Short mmCIF file of C-alpha atoms in Angstrom, two decimals:
data_model
loop_
_atom_site.label_atom_id
_atom_site.label_comp_id
_atom_site.label_asym_id
_atom_site.label_seq_id
_atom_site.Cartn_x
_atom_site.Cartn_y
_atom_site.Cartn_z
CA MET A 1 141.56 104.98 16.62
CA LYS A 2 141.40 102.63 13.64
CA PRO A 3 138.16 102.58 11.60
CA LEU A 4 136.59 99.28 10.65
CA SER A 5 136.15 98.56 6.95
CA PRO A 6 132.54 98.40 5.64
CA ALA A 7 132.84 94.62 5.34
CA ASP A 8 133.99 94.23 8.95
CA GLN A 9 131.21 96.59 10.17
CA LEU A 10 128.65 94.47 8.38
CA PHE A 11 129.24 91.59 10.87
CA LEU A 12 128.40 94.05 13.71
CA TRP A 13 125.23 95.24 11.97
CA LEU A 14 124.07 91.68 11.36
CA GLU A 15 124.51 90.60 14.95
CA LYS A 16 121.46 89.99 17.13
CA ARG A 17 120.67 87.66 20.00
CA GLN A 18 119.63 84.71 17.82
CA GLN A 19 122.46 85.47 15.36
CA PRO A 20 125.85 85.86 17.10
CA MET A 21 128.53 86.79 14.57
CA HIS A 22 131.61 85.17 16.06
CA VAL A 23 133.71 82.34 14.69
CA ALA A 24 135.76 79.87 16.75
CA GLY A 25 138.17 77.00 16.63
CA LEU A 26 138.34 73.86 18.75
CA GLN A 27 141.86 72.46 19.11
CA LEU A 28 142.37 69.02 20.69
CA PHE A 29 145.73 68.17 22.24
CA SER A 30 147.28 65.02 23.66
CA TYR A 31 149.40 65.30 26.85
CA PRO A 32 153.19 65.22 26.34
CA GLU A 33 155.00 62.09 27.34
CA GLY A 34 155.85 62.17 31.03
CA ALA A 35 153.35 64.90 31.88
CA GLY A 36 152.64 64.84 35.59
CA PRO A 37 149.48 65.60 37.60
CA ARG A 38 150.29 69.33 37.68
CA TYR A 39 150.69 69.66 33.88
CA ILE A 40 147.41 71.48 33.25
CA ARG A 41 147.64 73.58 36.42
CA ASP A 42 151.13 74.78 35.44
CA LEU A 43 149.92 75.42 31.89
CA VAL A 44 147.06 77.57 33.18
CA GLU A 45 149.39 79.57 35.43
CA HIS A 46 151.76 80.07 32.48
CA MET A 47 148.89 81.41 30.33
CA ARG A 48 147.61 83.73 33.05
CA SER A 49 151.08 85.34 33.28
CA PHE A 50 150.49 86.93 29.88
CA ASN A 51 148.09 89.70 30.97
CA GLU A 52 149.13 92.33 28.48
CA PRO A 53 147.64 91.27 25.10
CA GLN A 54 149.07 92.24 21.74
CA SER A 55 147.13 93.89 18.97
CA PRO A 56 144.40 93.18 17.92
CA PHE A 57 143.57 91.32 21.13
CA ASN A 58 143.82 94.54 23.13
CA GLN A 59 141.37 96.43 20.96
CA ARG A 60 137.77 97.23 21.91
CA LEU A 61 134.98 98.76 19.91
CA VAL A 62 133.89 102.42 20.12
CA SER A 63 131.23 104.13 18.11
CA ARG A 64 131.37 107.66 16.73
CA PHE A 65 128.48 109.04 14.64
CA GLY A 66 127.42 105.57 13.49
CA GLN A 67 130.97 104.52 12.54
CA TYR A 68 132.79 101.80 14.51
CA PHE A 69 136.45 102.17 15.44
CA TRP A 70 139.01 100.03 17.27
CA GLU A 71 140.80 101.56 20.26
CA THR A 72 143.13 100.15 22.89
CA ASP A 73 141.28 98.83 25.99
CA LYS A 74 142.89 100.60 28.96
CA GLN A 75 140.95 98.46 31.49
CA PHE A 76 141.80 95.01 30.13
CA ASP A 77 140.78 92.15 32.37
CA LEU A 78 142.30 88.80 31.40
CA ASP A 79 139.90 86.83 33.68
CA HIS A 80 137.03 87.85 31.45
CA HIS A 81 138.73 86.49 28.31
CA PHE A 82 140.64 83.39 29.51
CA ARG A 83 138.63 80.66 31.20
CA HIS A 84 139.77 77.32 32.70
CA ARG A 85 137.09 74.61 32.70
CA ALA A 86 136.88 70.86 33.25
CA LEU A 87 134.49 68.42 31.56
CA PRO A 88 132.17 66.34 33.69
CA LYS A 89 133.18 62.68 33.82
CA PRO A 90 133.61 60.56 31.75
CA GLY A 91 134.90 63.40 29.57
CA ARG A 92 133.86 61.94 26.19
CA ILE A 93 133.94 63.91 22.96
CA ARG A 94 130.19 64.15 23.38
CA GLU A 95 130.62 66.21 26.56
CA LEU A 96 133.27 68.38 24.87
CA LEU A 97 131.03 69.13 21.89
CA ALA A 98 128.17 69.92 24.29
CA TYR A 99 130.41 72.42 26.06
CA VAL A 100 131.41 74.08 22.80
CA SER A 101 127.78 74.19 21.67
CA SER A 102 126.80 76.04 24.86
CA ALA A 103 129.74 78.45 24.82
CA HIS A 104 129.20 79.25 21.09
CA SER A 105 125.61 80.27 21.80
CA ASN A 106 126.63 83.24 23.94
CA LEU A 107 127.11 86.77 22.61
CA MET A 108 130.33 88.55 23.50
CA ASP A 109 130.47 91.82 25.47
CA ARG A 110 131.11 94.69 23.04
CA GLU A 111 132.49 96.82 25.88
CA ARG A 112 135.56 94.55 25.91
CA PRO A 113 137.92 93.10 23.25
CA LEU A 114 135.86 90.60 21.22
CA TRP A 115 137.61 87.30 21.97
CA GLU A 116 137.65 84.40 24.47
CA VAL A 117 139.94 81.43 25.08
CA HIS A 118 138.65 78.40 27.06
CA LEU A 119 141.15 75.74 28.22
CA ILE A 120 139.11 72.57 28.81
CA GLU A 121 140.68 69.68 30.73
CA GLY A 122 139.31 66.22 31.54
CA VAL A 123 138.99 64.94 27.96
CA GLN A 124 139.24 61.13 27.80
CA GLY A 125 142.54 59.63 26.69
CA ARG A 126 144.86 62.08 28.49
CA ARG A 127 143.78 65.02 26.30
CA PHE A 128 142.72 68.62 26.77
CA ALA A 129 141.21 71.22 24.45
CA LEU A 130 141.33 74.89 23.59
CA TYR A 131 138.16 76.63 22.42
CA THR A 132 139.03 80.07 20.96
CA LYS A 133 136.28 82.46 19.97
CA VAL A 134 136.71 85.77 18.06
CA HIS A 135 134.22 88.14 16.48
CA HIS A 136 134.05 87.94 12.71
CA SER A 137 134.64 91.72 12.53
CA LEU A 138 138.11 91.02 13.90
CA PHE A 139 139.16 88.08 11.73
CA ASP A 140 137.99 86.11 8.71
CA GLY A 141 138.56 82.35 8.54
CA ILE A 142 141.91 82.49 6.74
CA ALA A 143 143.19 85.13 9.13
CA ALA A 144 142.06 83.18 12.19
CA MET A 145 143.68 80.02 10.87
CA ARG A 146 147.02 81.84 10.31
CA MET A 147 146.91 83.42 13.77
CA GLY A 148 146.15 80.09 15.47
CA SER A 149 148.92 78.33 13.58
CA ARG A 150 151.49 80.96 14.51
CA ALA A 151 150.90 80.24 18.19
CA LEU A 152 152.04 76.59 17.66
CA SER A 153 155.38 74.96 16.93
CA ASP A 154 156.48 72.15 14.67
CA SER A 155 158.59 70.62 17.48
CA PRO A 156 157.50 69.07 20.77
CA ASP A 157 160.73 70.37 22.33
CA VAL A 158 159.71 74.07 22.10
CA LEU A 159 158.28 75.08 25.50
CA ASP A 160 157.09 78.30 27.13
CA LEU A 161 155.13 79.32 24.07
CA PRO A 162 152.86 82.30 24.75
CA PRO A 163 149.07 81.99 24.30
CA VAL A 164 147.55 83.32 21.10
CA TRP A 165 146.65 86.73 22.58
CA ALA A 166 150.28 87.40 23.49
CA MET A 167 151.75 86.67 20.07
CA PRO A 168 153.36 89.82 18.64
CA PRO A 169 151.81 91.07 15.37
CA ARG A 170 153.51 89.78 12.27
CA GLN A 171 155.51 92.42 10.40
CA ARG A 172 154.41 92.68 6.81
CA LYS A 173 156.99 91.60 4.24
CA THR A 174 155.50 93.86 1.60
CA PRO A 175 153.97 97.35 1.71
CA HIS A 176 150.35 97.24 2.85
CA LEU A 177 147.84 97.43 0.06
CA PRO A 178 144.29 98.70 0.69
CA ASN A 179 141.86 95.96 1.63
CA PRO A 180 139.98 95.21 -1.66
CA VAL A 181 136.77 94.78 0.39
CA GLU A 182 136.99 98.44 1.31
CA VAL A 183 136.26 99.40 -2.30
CA ALA A 184 133.83 96.58 -3.01
CA THR A 185 130.59 97.96 -1.63
CA GLY A 186 128.44 101.00 -2.15
CA LEU A 187 128.66 101.66 1.58
CA ALA A 188 132.27 102.85 1.30
CA ARG A 189 132.77 105.79 3.63
CA PHE A 190 135.56 107.68 1.95
CA THR A 191 135.20 109.53 -1.35
CA GLY A 192 138.64 108.27 -2.32
CA GLY A 193 137.12 104.84 -3.04
CA VAL A 194 134.35 106.16 -5.31
CA GLY A 195 136.50 106.32 -8.44
CA LYS A 196 137.61 102.73 -7.95
CA GLN A 197 134.01 101.67 -7.47
CA VAL A 198 132.83 103.35 -10.66
CA ALA A 199 135.76 101.96 -12.63
CA THR A 200 134.63 98.36 -11.94
CA LEU A 201 131.01 98.92 -13.06
CA PRO A 202 131.35 98.19 -16.81
CA ALA A 203 132.93 94.78 -16.18
CA VAL A 204 130.55 93.96 -13.35
CA LEU A 205 127.42 94.92 -15.33
CA GLY A 206 128.70 92.93 -18.31
CA GLU A 207 129.06 89.81 -16.16
CA ILE A 208 125.56 90.33 -14.72
CA ALA A 209 124.17 90.45 -18.27
CA LYS A 210 126.01 87.25 -19.19
CA VAL A 211 124.60 85.52 -16.09
CA ALA A 212 121.07 86.62 -17.01
CA ARG A 213 121.37 85.27 -20.56
CA LYS A 214 122.97 81.96 -19.55
CA SER A 215 120.43 81.26 -16.80
CA LYS A 216 117.72 81.26 -19.48
CA ARG A 217 119.57 78.82 -21.79
CA ASP A 218 121.05 76.37 -19.29
CA PRO A 219 118.68 74.83 -16.70
CA ASN A 220 121.69 73.51 -14.68
CA PHE A 221 123.36 76.95 -14.46
CA VAL A 222 123.53 78.25 -10.91
CA SER A 223 122.16 81.82 -10.83
CA PHE A 224 121.18 83.93 -7.88
CA PHE A 225 117.86 83.25 -6.13
CA GLN A 226 117.20 79.77 -7.53
CA ALA A 227 117.79 78.08 -4.18
CA PRO A 228 114.62 76.21 -3.20
CA PRO A 229 112.80 76.71 0.12
CA SER A 230 113.98 74.04 2.63
CA LEU A 231 114.20 73.11 6.27
CA LEU A 232 117.65 74.68 6.30
CA ASN A 233 116.18 78.05 5.50
CA SER A 234 114.09 78.87 8.55
CA LYS A 235 114.28 81.38 11.27
CA ILE A 236 116.92 80.46 13.87
CA THR A 237 117.23 80.84 17.63
CA GLY A 238 120.38 81.64 19.62
CA SER A 239 120.84 77.99 20.64
CA ARG A 240 123.67 76.14 18.84
CA ARG A 241 124.70 72.54 18.24
CA PHE A 242 128.21 71.74 17.15
CA ALA A 243 129.34 68.41 15.66
CA ALA A 244 132.85 67.57 14.48
CA GLN A 245 134.83 64.66 13.04
CA SER A 246 138.07 63.99 11.12
CA TRP A 247 138.46 62.16 7.81
CA CYS A 248 141.62 60.97 6.05
CA ALA A 249 142.28 63.44 3.26
CA ASP A 250 143.72 60.72 1.04
CA ARG A 251 140.29 59.19 0.64
CA PHE A 252 138.95 62.45 -0.81
CA LYS A 253 142.08 62.92 -2.99
CA ALA A 254 141.78 59.42 -4.40
CA ILE A 255 138.14 60.08 -5.39
CA ALA A 256 139.14 63.40 -6.96
CA LYS A 257 141.95 61.77 -8.99
CA ALA A 258 139.75 58.90 -10.22
CA SER A 259 136.89 61.29 -11.09
CA HIS A 260 139.02 64.07 -12.69
CA ALA A 261 137.66 66.48 -10.12
CA THR A 262 139.18 68.81 -7.54
CA LEU A 263 139.30 68.03 -3.85
CA ASN A 264 136.78 70.78 -3.25
CA ASP A 265 134.43 69.28 -5.80
CA VAL A 266 134.50 66.03 -3.89
CA VAL A 267 133.93 67.78 -0.51
CA LEU A 268 130.86 69.60 -1.95
CA ALA A 269 129.50 66.37 -3.53
CA VAL A 270 129.92 64.52 -0.20
CA CYS A 271 128.16 67.35 1.66
CA GLY A 272 125.38 67.22 -0.97
CA SER A 273 124.94 63.50 -0.33
CA ALA A 274 124.87 64.04 3.46
CA LEU A 275 122.29 66.81 3.17
CA ARG A 276 120.13 64.76 0.85
CA ASN A 277 120.04 61.85 3.32
CA TYR A 278 119.47 64.12 6.31
CA LEU A 279 116.56 65.88 4.66
CA ILE A 280 115.07 62.58 3.53
CA SER A 281 115.22 61.45 7.20
CA GLN A 282 113.24 64.60 8.12
CA GLN A 283 110.85 64.07 5.17
CA ALA A 284 111.87 67.51 3.88
CA LEU A 285 113.95 66.98 0.71
CA PRO A 286 113.14 69.69 -1.93
CA ASP A 287 112.56 68.66 -5.54
CA ARG A 288 115.16 71.17 -6.75
CA PRO A 289 118.91 70.98 -5.86
CA LEU A 290 120.23 72.77 -2.79
CA ILE A 291 122.66 75.57 -3.48
CA ALA A 292 125.77 76.13 -1.39
CA MET A 293 127.52 79.46 -0.83
CA VAL A 294 131.26 78.75 -0.92
CA PRO A 295 133.54 81.57 0.36
CA VAL A 296 136.68 82.24 -1.66
CA SER A 297 139.67 84.02 -0.18
CA LEU A 298 141.08 87.02 -2.09
CA ARG A 299 143.90 87.52 0.41
CA ARG A 300 147.10 88.08 -1.53
CA ASP A 301 149.44 88.97 1.36
CA ASP A 302 150.37 87.44 4.70
CA SER A 303 148.06 89.70 6.70
CA THR A 304 145.79 88.42 9.43
CA GLU A 305 143.33 91.17 10.26
CA GLY A 306 140.02 92.00 8.64
CA ASN A 307 137.98 90.21 5.98
CA GLN A 308 139.00 89.66 2.31
CA ILE A 309 136.51 87.12 0.92
CA ALA A 310 134.22 86.71 -2.11
CA MET A 311 131.87 83.81 -2.87
CA ILE A 312 130.67 81.36 -5.46
CA LEU A 313 127.44 79.41 -5.65
CA ALA A 314 127.57 75.61 -6.11
CA ASN A 315 124.84 73.18 -7.19
CA LEU A 316 124.93 70.34 -4.65
CA GLY A 317 122.87 67.91 -6.84
CA THR A 318 120.71 66.89 -3.89
CA GLU A 319 117.76 66.04 -6.09
CA VAL A 320 119.57 63.10 -7.70
CA ALA A 321 120.37 59.76 -6.13
CA ASP A 322 123.33 58.90 -8.37
CA PRO A 323 126.60 60.00 -6.68
CA THR A 324 128.45 60.21 -10.01
CA LEU A 325 125.88 62.52 -11.50
CA ARG A 326 125.89 64.63 -8.34
CA LEU A 327 129.65 65.09 -8.57
CA GLU A 328 129.38 66.07 -12.25
CA ARG A 329 126.85 68.77 -11.37
CA VAL A 330 129.06 70.11 -8.61
CA LYS A 331 132.07 70.18 -11.01
CA ALA A 332 130.12 72.02 -13.72
CA SER A 333 128.82 74.75 -11.42
CA GLY A 334 132.21 75.27 -9.78
CA GLN A 335 134.07 75.45 -13.13
CA GLU A 336 131.62 78.02 -14.44
CA ALA A 337 132.12 80.27 -11.45
CA LYS A 338 135.95 79.95 -11.65
CA CYS A 339 135.94 80.91 -15.33
CA ARG A 340 133.83 83.97 -14.59
CA TYR A 341 136.07 85.17 -11.77
CA LYS A 342 139.30 84.45 -13.65
CA ALA A 343 138.60 87.37 -15.97
CA MET A 344 137.82 89.79 -13.13
CA SER A 345 139.97 91.76 -10.72
CA PRO A 346 139.43 91.33 -6.90
CA ALA A 347 137.57 94.64 -6.77
CA GLU A 348 135.32 93.60 -9.70
CA ILE A 349 134.64 90.21 -8.07
CA LEU A 350 133.62 91.82 -4.79
CA ASN A 351 131.47 94.48 -6.52
CA TYR A 352 129.79 91.77 -8.58
CA THR A 353 129.09 89.72 -5.45
CA ALA A 354 127.84 92.80 -3.56
CA LEU A 355 125.41 93.83 -6.34
CA MET A 356 123.97 90.36 -6.89
CA MET A 357 123.70 89.68 -3.18
CA ALA A 358 122.22 93.05 -2.21
CA PRO A 359 118.62 91.77 -1.89
CA ALA A 360 119.81 88.90 0.30
CA ALA A 361 121.68 91.41 2.48
CA VAL A 362 118.46 93.37 2.88
CA GLN A 363 116.77 90.21 4.00
CA LEU A 364 119.50 89.42 6.57
CA LEU A 365 119.45 92.96 7.93
CA THR A 366 115.66 93.57 7.94
CA GLY A 367 113.82 90.25 7.31
CA LEU A 368 111.67 92.03 4.71
CA ALA A 369 112.50 89.80 1.68
CA PRO A 370 112.03 86.18 2.71
CA GLY A 371 111.54 85.01 -0.91
CA LEU A 372 115.05 86.06 -1.96
CA GLN A 373 117.06 82.96 -1.05
CA PRO A 374 120.36 82.90 -2.97
CA PHE A 375 121.66 79.78 -1.18
CA ASN A 376 120.62 77.12 1.23
CA VAL A 377 123.82 76.35 3.16
CA ILE A 378 127.32 77.72 3.67
CA ILE A 379 130.21 75.35 3.01
CA SER A 380 133.74 76.59 3.50
CA ASN A 381 137.07 74.87 3.13
CA VAL A 382 139.99 76.63 4.89
CA PRO A 383 143.51 75.31 4.14
CA GLY A 384 145.49 74.49 7.25
CA PRO A 385 148.93 73.21 8.38
CA LYS A 386 150.33 70.19 6.48
CA GLU A 387 152.63 68.96 9.24
CA PRO A 388 151.90 68.00 12.90
CA LEU A 389 152.01 70.93 15.34
CA TYR A 390 152.70 71.18 19.05
CA TRP A 391 151.89 73.59 21.83
CA ASN A 392 154.24 73.53 24.83
CA GLY A 393 155.03 69.87 24.17
CA ALA A 394 151.41 68.77 23.63
CA ARG A 395 150.64 67.38 20.16
CA LEU A 396 147.71 68.94 18.27
CA THR A 397 145.58 65.97 17.30
CA GLY A 398 142.56 67.78 15.83
CA MET A 399 141.44 71.28 14.89
CA TYR A 400 137.84 71.93 14.11
CA PRO A 401 136.24 75.17 12.84
CA VAL A 402 133.17 76.46 14.70
CA SER A 403 131.28 78.86 12.49
CA ILE A 404 128.14 81.01 12.08
CA PRO A 405 124.57 79.99 11.17
CA VAL A 406 122.40 82.96 10.24
CA ASP A 407 118.63 83.61 9.88
CA GLN A 408 117.34 81.65 6.87
CA VAL A 409 120.63 79.64 6.68
CA ALA A 410 120.55 77.43 9.76
CA LEU A 411 123.61 75.29 8.98
CA ASN A 412 127.26 76.15 8.34
CA ILE A 413 129.72 73.44 7.34
CA THR A 414 133.31 74.53 7.62
CA LEU A 415 136.35 72.25 7.29
CA THR A 416 140.11 72.65 7.41
CA SER A 417 143.01 70.43 6.44
CA TYR A 418 145.56 69.39 8.99
CA ALA A 419 148.44 66.84 8.79
CA GLY A 420 146.66 64.58 6.24
CA GLN A 421 143.21 64.98 7.71
CA LEU A 422 140.08 66.91 6.75
CA GLU A 423 138.57 68.29 9.94
CA PHE A 424 134.84 68.92 9.58
CA GLY A 425 133.04 71.31 11.90
CA LEU A 426 129.22 71.56 11.59
CA THR A 427 127.47 74.41 13.36
CA ALA A 428 123.67 74.75 13.34
CA CYS A 429 120.65 76.11 15.13
CA ARG A 430 119.80 73.43 17.65
CA ARG A 431 116.03 73.89 17.35
CA THR A 432 115.76 74.40 13.60
CA LEU A 433 117.72 71.26 12.65
CA PRO A 434 116.91 68.39 15.05
CA SER A 435 119.49 65.56 15.33
CA MET A 436 121.93 67.52 13.14
CA GLN A 437 124.81 65.37 14.41
CA ARG A 438 123.55 62.53 12.14
CA LEU A 439 125.10 64.50 9.26
CA LEU A 440 128.47 63.07 10.38
CA ASP A 441 127.25 59.53 9.59
CA TYR A 442 125.83 60.72 6.31
CA ILE A 443 129.11 62.36 5.35
CA GLU A 444 130.85 58.97 5.79
CA ASN A 445 128.11 57.38 3.63
CA GLY A 446 128.76 60.01 0.98
CA VAL A 447 132.49 59.25 0.92
CA GLN A 448 131.83 55.52 0.66
CA GLU A 449 129.34 55.82 -2.21
CA LEU A 450 131.81 57.95 -4.23
CA GLU A 451 134.57 55.44 -3.53
CA VAL A 452 132.33 52.66 -4.91
CA ALA A 453 131.35 54.78 -7.94
CA ALA A 454 135.05 55.49 -8.63
CA GLY A 455 136.07 51.82 -8.34
CA LEU A 456 138.08 52.40 -5.18
CA ARG A 457 136.14 49.80 -3.13
#
């Protein structure tokens, strides 16, 4: 049996009915040229023939003395994990997103391997979709993206590709190094990690002291627990709404070049504009700026399993109407966080994050500290494939992340890059954030106002 790391176990401890802790991806494909009426039926039969999954898709959870382990599922049932569905006519994207919203609301059975694949036919325009759901204890976003991309090909002529659960594990090109997350929390199980933990404390405590001093001098500095109360930070239910759309990446890159900013700065500023307009429409805009938690990958190898992520906090400038000023505030907060982390090792970064976020973790686990709100929204940008990809002759036309809202953080915005596009996936509690899909229109408005400000329109 293989033990889960403390970080991976955390996603199991956090899970409850209103807070499923799985991530997913929605892939949209166009039919190959010349595909006949049996194309989908043959594809389904091909996928069902792979009924012996590879690791980690053949692993189920077991618990021993409060510790979770992975073990091979000796009673694997493919019919539970692979599902073939058809959209009701007319099969618009609206119906597809409604299906994903419903499927993403459901908890997965912990007695079985924690993944599902849904093949969805009947999408308008001779298209079909794959919705793939995995528990966050099994993969982080970078790992899931790598696994999904490996199941595809860069040529439409490559056929008979196996489904993702049948892909053989990638052999490491370098010796395996211990997951830095395993030594980044005081919950480490093994005494061998204690020395590494202690060794990081001087640097971590020094950074915390610097943060405390700077937060007193600089009113625009983003410190922990300065996020204002907002509509986004309410209790959630188990009901989900998913919205998705693609944008041309060149539009964001042009703004970044003209504004001397990074692509991620522009993404955050656009999201800040969209959230400002959405909250104004709900008559719920706070006077102070919203704060985004932005995950940062620390993965330094080509591995796919487990979680290796830290975080930064970004000022979204939602209290200002000027798009240029908003972008400058986003740039300043991001640059400060990058400079801080540049001088720290991965273990120090993770220990720093763990110590500063400990009160928020207590709130997530127990609900006993509602006043400790370090951030209002999660915004994550996961790099994806640069060239068009295919699966058994079908071209991948869109790939949208489906992520995790949590109690007190009812919205998660995750995007990935693919073949010159930025693919936005917005996942929210359906009841907490009414008409959340309007954020897609507000994102377009945010791009346009920055293009005007940069002289691109």
